[in-house]
PDB file of C-alpha atoms in Angstrom:
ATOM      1  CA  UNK A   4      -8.539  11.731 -25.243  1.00  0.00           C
ATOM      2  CA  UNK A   5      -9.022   7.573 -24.354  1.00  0.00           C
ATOM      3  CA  UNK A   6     -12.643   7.069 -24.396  1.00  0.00           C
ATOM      4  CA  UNK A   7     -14.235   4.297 -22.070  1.00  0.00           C
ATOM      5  CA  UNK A   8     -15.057   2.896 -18.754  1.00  0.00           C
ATOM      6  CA  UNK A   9     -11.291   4.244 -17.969  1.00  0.00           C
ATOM      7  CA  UNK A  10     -11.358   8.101 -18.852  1.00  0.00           C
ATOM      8  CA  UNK A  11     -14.954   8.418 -17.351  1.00  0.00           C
ATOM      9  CA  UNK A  12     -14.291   7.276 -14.035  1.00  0.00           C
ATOM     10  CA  UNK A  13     -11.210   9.098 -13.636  1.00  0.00           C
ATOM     11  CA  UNK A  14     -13.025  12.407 -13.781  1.00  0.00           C
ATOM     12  CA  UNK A  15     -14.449  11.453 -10.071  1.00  0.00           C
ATOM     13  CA  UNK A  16     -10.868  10.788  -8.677  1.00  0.00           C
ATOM     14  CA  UNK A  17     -11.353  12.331  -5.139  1.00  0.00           C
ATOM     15  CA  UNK A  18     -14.882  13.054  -5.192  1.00  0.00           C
ATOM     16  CA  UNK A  19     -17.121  11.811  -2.647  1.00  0.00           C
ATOM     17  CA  UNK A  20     -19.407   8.015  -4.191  1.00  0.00           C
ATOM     18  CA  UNK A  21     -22.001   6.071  -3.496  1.00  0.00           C
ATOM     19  CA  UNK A  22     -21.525   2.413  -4.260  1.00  0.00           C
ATOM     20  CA  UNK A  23     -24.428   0.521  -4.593  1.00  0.00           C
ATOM     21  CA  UNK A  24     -23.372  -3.569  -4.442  1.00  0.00           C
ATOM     22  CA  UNK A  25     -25.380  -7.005  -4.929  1.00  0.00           C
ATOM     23  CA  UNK A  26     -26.114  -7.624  -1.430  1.00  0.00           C
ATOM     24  CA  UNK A  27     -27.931  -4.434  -0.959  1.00  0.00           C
ATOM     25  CA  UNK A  28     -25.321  -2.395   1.159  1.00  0.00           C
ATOM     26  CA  UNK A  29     -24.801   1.365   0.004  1.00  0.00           C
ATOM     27  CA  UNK A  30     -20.791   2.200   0.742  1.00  0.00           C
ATOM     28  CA  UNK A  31     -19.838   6.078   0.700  1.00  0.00           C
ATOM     29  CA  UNK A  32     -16.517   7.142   0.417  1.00  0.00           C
ATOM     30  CA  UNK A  33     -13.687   8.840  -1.300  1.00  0.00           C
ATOM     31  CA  UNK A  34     -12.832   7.518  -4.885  1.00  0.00           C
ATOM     32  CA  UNK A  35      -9.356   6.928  -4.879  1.00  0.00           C
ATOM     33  CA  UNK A  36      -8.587   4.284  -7.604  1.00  0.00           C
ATOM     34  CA  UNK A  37      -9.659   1.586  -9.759  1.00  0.00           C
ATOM     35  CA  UNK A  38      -8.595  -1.129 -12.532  1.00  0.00           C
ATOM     36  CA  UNK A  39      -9.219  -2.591 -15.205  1.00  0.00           C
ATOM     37  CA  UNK A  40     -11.699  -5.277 -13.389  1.00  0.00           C
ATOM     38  CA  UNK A  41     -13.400  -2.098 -12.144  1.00  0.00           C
ATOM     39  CA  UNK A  42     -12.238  -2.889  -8.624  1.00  0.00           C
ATOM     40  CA  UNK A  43     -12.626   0.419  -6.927  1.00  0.00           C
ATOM     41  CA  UNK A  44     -10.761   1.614  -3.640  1.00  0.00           C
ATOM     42  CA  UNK A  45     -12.103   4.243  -1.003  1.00  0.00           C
ATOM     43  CA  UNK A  46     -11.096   5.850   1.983  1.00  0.00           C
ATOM     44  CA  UNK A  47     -13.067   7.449   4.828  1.00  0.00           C
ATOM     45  CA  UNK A  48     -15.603   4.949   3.324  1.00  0.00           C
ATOM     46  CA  UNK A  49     -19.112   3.787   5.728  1.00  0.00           C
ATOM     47  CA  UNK A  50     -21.350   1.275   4.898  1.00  0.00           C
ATOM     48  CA  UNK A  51     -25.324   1.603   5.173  1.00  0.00           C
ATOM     49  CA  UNK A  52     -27.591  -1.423   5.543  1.00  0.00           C
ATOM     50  CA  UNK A  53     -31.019  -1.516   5.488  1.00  0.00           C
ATOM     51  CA  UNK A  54     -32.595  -4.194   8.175  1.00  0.00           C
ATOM     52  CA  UNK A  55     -35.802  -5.275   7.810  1.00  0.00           C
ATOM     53  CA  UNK A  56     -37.510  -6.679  11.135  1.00  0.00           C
ATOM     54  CA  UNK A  57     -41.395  -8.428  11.366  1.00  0.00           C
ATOM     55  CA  UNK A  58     -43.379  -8.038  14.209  1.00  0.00           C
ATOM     56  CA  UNK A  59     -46.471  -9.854  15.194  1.00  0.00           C
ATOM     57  CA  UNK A  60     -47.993 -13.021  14.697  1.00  0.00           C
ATOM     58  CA  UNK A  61     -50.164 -14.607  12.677  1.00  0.00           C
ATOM     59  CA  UNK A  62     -53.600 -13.439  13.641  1.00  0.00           C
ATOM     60  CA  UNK A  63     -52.157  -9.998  12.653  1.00  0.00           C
ATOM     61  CA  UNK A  64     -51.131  -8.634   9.698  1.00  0.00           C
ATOM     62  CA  UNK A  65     -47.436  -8.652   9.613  1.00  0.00           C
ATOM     63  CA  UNK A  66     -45.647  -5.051   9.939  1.00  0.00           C
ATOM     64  CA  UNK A  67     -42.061  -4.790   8.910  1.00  0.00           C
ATOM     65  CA  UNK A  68     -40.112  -2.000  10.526  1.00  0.00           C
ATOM     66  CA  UNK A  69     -37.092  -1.065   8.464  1.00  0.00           C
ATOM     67  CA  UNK A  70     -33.823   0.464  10.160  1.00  0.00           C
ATOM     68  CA  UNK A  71     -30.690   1.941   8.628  1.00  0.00           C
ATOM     69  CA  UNK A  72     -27.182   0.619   9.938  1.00  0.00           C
ATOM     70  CA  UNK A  73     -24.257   2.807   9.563  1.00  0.00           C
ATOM     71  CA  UNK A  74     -20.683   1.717   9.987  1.00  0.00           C
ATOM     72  CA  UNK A  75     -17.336   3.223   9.644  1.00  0.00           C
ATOM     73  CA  UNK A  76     -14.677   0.935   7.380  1.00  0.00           C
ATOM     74  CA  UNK A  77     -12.031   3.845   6.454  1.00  0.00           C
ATOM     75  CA  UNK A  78      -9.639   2.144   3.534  1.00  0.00           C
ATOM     76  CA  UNK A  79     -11.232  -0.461   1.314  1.00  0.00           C
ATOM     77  CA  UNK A  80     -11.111  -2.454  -1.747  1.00  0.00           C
ATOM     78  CA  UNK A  81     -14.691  -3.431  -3.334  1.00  0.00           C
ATOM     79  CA  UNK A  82     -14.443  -6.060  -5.714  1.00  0.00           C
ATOM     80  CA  UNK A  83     -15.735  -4.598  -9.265  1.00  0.00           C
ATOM     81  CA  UNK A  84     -18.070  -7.997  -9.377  1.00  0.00           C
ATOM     82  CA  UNK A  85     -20.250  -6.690  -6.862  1.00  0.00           C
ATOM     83  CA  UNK A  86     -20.542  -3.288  -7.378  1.00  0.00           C
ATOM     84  CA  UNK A  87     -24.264  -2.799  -8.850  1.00  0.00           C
ATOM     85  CA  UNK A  88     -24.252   1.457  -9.266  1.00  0.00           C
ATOM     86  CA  UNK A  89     -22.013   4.093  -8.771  1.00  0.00           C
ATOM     87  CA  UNK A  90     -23.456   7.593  -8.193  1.00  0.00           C
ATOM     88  CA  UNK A  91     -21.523  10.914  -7.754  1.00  0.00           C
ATOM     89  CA  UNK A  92     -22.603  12.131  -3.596  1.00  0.00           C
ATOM     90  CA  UNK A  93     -20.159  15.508  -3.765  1.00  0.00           C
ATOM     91  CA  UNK A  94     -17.394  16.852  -5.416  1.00  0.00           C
ATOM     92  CA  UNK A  95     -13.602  16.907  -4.633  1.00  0.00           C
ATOM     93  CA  UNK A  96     -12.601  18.806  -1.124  1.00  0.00           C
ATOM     94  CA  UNK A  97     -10.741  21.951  -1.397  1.00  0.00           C
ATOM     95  CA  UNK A  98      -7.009  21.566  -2.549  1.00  0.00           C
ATOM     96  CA  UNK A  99      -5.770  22.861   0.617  1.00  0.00           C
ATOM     97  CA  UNK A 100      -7.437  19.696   2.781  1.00  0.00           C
ATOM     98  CA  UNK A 101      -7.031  16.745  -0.492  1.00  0.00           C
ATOM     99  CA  UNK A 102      -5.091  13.387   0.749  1.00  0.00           C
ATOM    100  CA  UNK A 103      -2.119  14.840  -0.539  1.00  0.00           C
ATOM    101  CA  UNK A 104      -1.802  17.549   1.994  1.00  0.00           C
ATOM    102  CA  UNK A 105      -2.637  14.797   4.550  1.00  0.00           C
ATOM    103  CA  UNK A 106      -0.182  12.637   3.742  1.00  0.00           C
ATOM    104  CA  UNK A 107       2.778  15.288   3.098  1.00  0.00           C
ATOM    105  CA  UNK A 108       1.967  16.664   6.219  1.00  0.00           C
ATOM    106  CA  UNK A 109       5.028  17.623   8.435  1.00  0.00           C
ATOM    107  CA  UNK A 110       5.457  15.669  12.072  1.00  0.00           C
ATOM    108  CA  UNK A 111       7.957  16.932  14.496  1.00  0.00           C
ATOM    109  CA  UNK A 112      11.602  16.134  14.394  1.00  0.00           C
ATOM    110  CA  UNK A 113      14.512  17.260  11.699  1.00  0.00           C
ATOM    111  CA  UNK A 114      15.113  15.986   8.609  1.00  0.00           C
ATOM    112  CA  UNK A 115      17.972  14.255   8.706  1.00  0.00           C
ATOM    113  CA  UNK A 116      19.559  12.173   5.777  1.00  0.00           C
ATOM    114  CA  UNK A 117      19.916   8.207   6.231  1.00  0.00           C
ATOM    115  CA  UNK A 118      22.298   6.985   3.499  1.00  0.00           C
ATOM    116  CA  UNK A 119      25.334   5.215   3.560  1.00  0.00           C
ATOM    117  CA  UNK A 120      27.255   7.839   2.408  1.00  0.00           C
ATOM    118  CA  UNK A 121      30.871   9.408   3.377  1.00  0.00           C
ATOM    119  CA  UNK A 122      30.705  12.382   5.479  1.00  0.00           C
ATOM    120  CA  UNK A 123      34.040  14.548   4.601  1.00  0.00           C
ATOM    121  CA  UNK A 124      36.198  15.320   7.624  1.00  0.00           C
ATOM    122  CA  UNK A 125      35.309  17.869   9.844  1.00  0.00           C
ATOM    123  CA  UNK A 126      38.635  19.578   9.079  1.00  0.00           C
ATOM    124  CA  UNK A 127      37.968  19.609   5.328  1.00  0.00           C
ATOM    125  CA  UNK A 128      34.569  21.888   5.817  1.00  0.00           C
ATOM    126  CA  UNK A 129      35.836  23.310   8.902  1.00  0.00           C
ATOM    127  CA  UNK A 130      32.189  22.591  10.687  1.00  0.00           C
ATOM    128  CA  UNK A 131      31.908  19.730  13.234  1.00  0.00           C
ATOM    129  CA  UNK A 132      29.902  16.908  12.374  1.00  0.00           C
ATOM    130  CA  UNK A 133      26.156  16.786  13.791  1.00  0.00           C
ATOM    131  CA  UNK A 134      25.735  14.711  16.600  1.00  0.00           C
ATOM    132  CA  UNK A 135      25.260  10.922  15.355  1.00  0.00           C
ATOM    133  CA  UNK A 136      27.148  11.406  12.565  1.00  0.00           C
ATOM    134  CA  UNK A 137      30.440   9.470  12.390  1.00  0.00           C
ATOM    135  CA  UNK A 138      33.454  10.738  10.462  1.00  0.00           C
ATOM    136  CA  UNK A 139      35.013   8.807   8.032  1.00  0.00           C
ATOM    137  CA  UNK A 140      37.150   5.711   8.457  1.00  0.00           C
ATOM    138  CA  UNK A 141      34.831   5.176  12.148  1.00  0.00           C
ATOM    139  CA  UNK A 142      31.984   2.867  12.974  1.00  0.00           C
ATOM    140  CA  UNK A 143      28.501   3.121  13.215  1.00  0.00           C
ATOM    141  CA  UNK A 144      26.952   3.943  16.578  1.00  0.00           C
ATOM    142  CA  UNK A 145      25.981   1.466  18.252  1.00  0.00           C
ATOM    143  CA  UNK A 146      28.556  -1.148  16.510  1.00  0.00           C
ATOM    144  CA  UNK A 147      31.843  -1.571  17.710  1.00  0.00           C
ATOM    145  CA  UNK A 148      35.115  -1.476  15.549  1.00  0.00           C
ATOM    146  CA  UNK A 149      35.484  -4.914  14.933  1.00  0.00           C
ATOM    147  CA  UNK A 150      33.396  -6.382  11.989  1.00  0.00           C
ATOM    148  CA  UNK A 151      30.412  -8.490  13.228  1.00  0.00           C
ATOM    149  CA  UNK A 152      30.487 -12.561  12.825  1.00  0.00           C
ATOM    150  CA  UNK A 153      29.106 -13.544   9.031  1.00  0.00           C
ATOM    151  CA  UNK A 154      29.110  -9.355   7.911  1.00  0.00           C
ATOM    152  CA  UNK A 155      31.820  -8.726   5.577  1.00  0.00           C
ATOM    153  CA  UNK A 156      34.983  -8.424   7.045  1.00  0.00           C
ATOM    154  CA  UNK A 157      37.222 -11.584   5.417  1.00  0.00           C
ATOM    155  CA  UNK A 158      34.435 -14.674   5.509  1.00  0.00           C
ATOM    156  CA  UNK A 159      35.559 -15.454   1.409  1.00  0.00           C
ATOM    157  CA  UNK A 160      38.656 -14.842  -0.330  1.00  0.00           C
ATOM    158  CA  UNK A 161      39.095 -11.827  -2.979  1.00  0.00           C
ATOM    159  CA  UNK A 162      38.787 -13.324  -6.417  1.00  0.00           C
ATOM    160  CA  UNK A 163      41.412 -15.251  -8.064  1.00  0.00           C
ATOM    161  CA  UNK A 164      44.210 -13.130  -9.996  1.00  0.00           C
ATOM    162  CA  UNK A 165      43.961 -15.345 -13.315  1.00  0.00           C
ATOM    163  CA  UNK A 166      40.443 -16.055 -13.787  1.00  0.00           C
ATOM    164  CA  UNK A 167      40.823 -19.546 -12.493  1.00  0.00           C
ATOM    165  CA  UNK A 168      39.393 -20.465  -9.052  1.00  0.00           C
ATOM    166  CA  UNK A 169      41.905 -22.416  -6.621  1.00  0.00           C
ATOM    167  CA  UNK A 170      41.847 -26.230  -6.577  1.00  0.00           C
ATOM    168  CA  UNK A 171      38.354 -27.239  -4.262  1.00  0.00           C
ATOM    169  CA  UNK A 172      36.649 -23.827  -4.903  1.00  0.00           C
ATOM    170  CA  UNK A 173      33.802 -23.234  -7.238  1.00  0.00           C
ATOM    171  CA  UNK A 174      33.816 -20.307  -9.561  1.00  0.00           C
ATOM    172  CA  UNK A 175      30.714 -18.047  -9.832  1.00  0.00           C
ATOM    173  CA  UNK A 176      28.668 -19.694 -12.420  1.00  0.00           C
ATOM    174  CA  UNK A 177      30.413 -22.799 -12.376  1.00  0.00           C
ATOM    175  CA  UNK A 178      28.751 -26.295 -11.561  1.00  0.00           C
ATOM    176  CA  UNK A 179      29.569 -27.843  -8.211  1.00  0.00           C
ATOM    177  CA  UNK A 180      32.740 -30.634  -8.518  1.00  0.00           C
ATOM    178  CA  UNK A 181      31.190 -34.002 -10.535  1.00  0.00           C
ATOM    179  CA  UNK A 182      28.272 -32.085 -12.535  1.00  0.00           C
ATOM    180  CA  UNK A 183      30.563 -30.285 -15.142  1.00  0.00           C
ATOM    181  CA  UNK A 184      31.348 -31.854 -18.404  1.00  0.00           C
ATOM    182  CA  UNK A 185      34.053 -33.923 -18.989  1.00  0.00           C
ATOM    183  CA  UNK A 186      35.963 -36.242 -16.997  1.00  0.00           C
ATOM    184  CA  UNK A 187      35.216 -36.348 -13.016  1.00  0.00           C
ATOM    185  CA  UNK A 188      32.165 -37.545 -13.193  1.00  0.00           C
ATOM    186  CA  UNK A 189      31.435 -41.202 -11.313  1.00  0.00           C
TER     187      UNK A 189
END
């Protein structure tokens, strides 16, 4: 097993941090990555700052009152360079509820493929197509059976038979007319 910075931190994959950085914020969230600069990304993340306020005046003795901010963030990116501690807060939650149920998660709708692939004749399976689905040899919905301006259809000629491009046409990798070597040239 890799030993390092690297293997250590990847034991708290999906556990629950507390970032400590320079400025004196605490940040807790859910480890989800990190690199080689020690950048580290969390979601569900909030930040906590501590603001300090005086009150009275001179003749008194000055009494600071100290309040906690809390704000929600979600998805973030904290730049390695400023992170001062990182400290464990909880452990991983149950497999059942981890990001990758969340994100697998199944909306409404039906699955439905959305390739450019051939679909066989109906008669050849003997099932109609589903709805939206256009046999072979047709067009798309939506587009008609011509072939749009500047898609396909004829805009360049096939290749030449013989290898040799027709007088005024340029060749793939060839240099435009007056740039080869040789003659032409001004």
């Amino acid at each position: 097993m890799p030993s390092g910075k690297g293997s250590k931190l990847l034991r708290y994959i999906e556990h629950r941090l507390r970032v400590s950085l320079a400025d004196g914020r605490v940040i807790i969230g859910t480890f989800l990555a990190f690199d080689k600069h020690l950048n580290l990304v969390l979601v569900d993340a909030e930040e906590f700052r501590t603001l300090k306020n005086k009150k009275g005046g001179a003749a008194r003795a000055a009494i600071i009152e100290e309040r906690q901010e809390k704000r929600s963030l979600g998805l973030i990116i904290l730049r390695g360079e400023n992170v001062v501690s990182v400290a464990v807060e909880g452990p991983p939650p149950p497999s059942s509820s981890s990001a990758a149920a969340r994100v697998n998660a199944g909306g409404p709708g039906m699955a439905r493929g959305a390739g450019r692939g051939v679909v066989p004749p109906p008669s050849a399976t003997g099932v109609p197509p589903p709805p939206g689905v256009v046999p072979m040899g047709g067009a798309p919905m939506g587009l008609g059976a011509a072939p749009v301006h500047g898609v396909g259809g004829m805009g360049m000629p096939p290749p030449p038979v013989g290898g040799v491009p027709p007088p005024g046409m340029m060749g793939r990798g060839m240099p435009p007319p007056g740039m080869g070597r040789g003659g032409g040239g001004y």
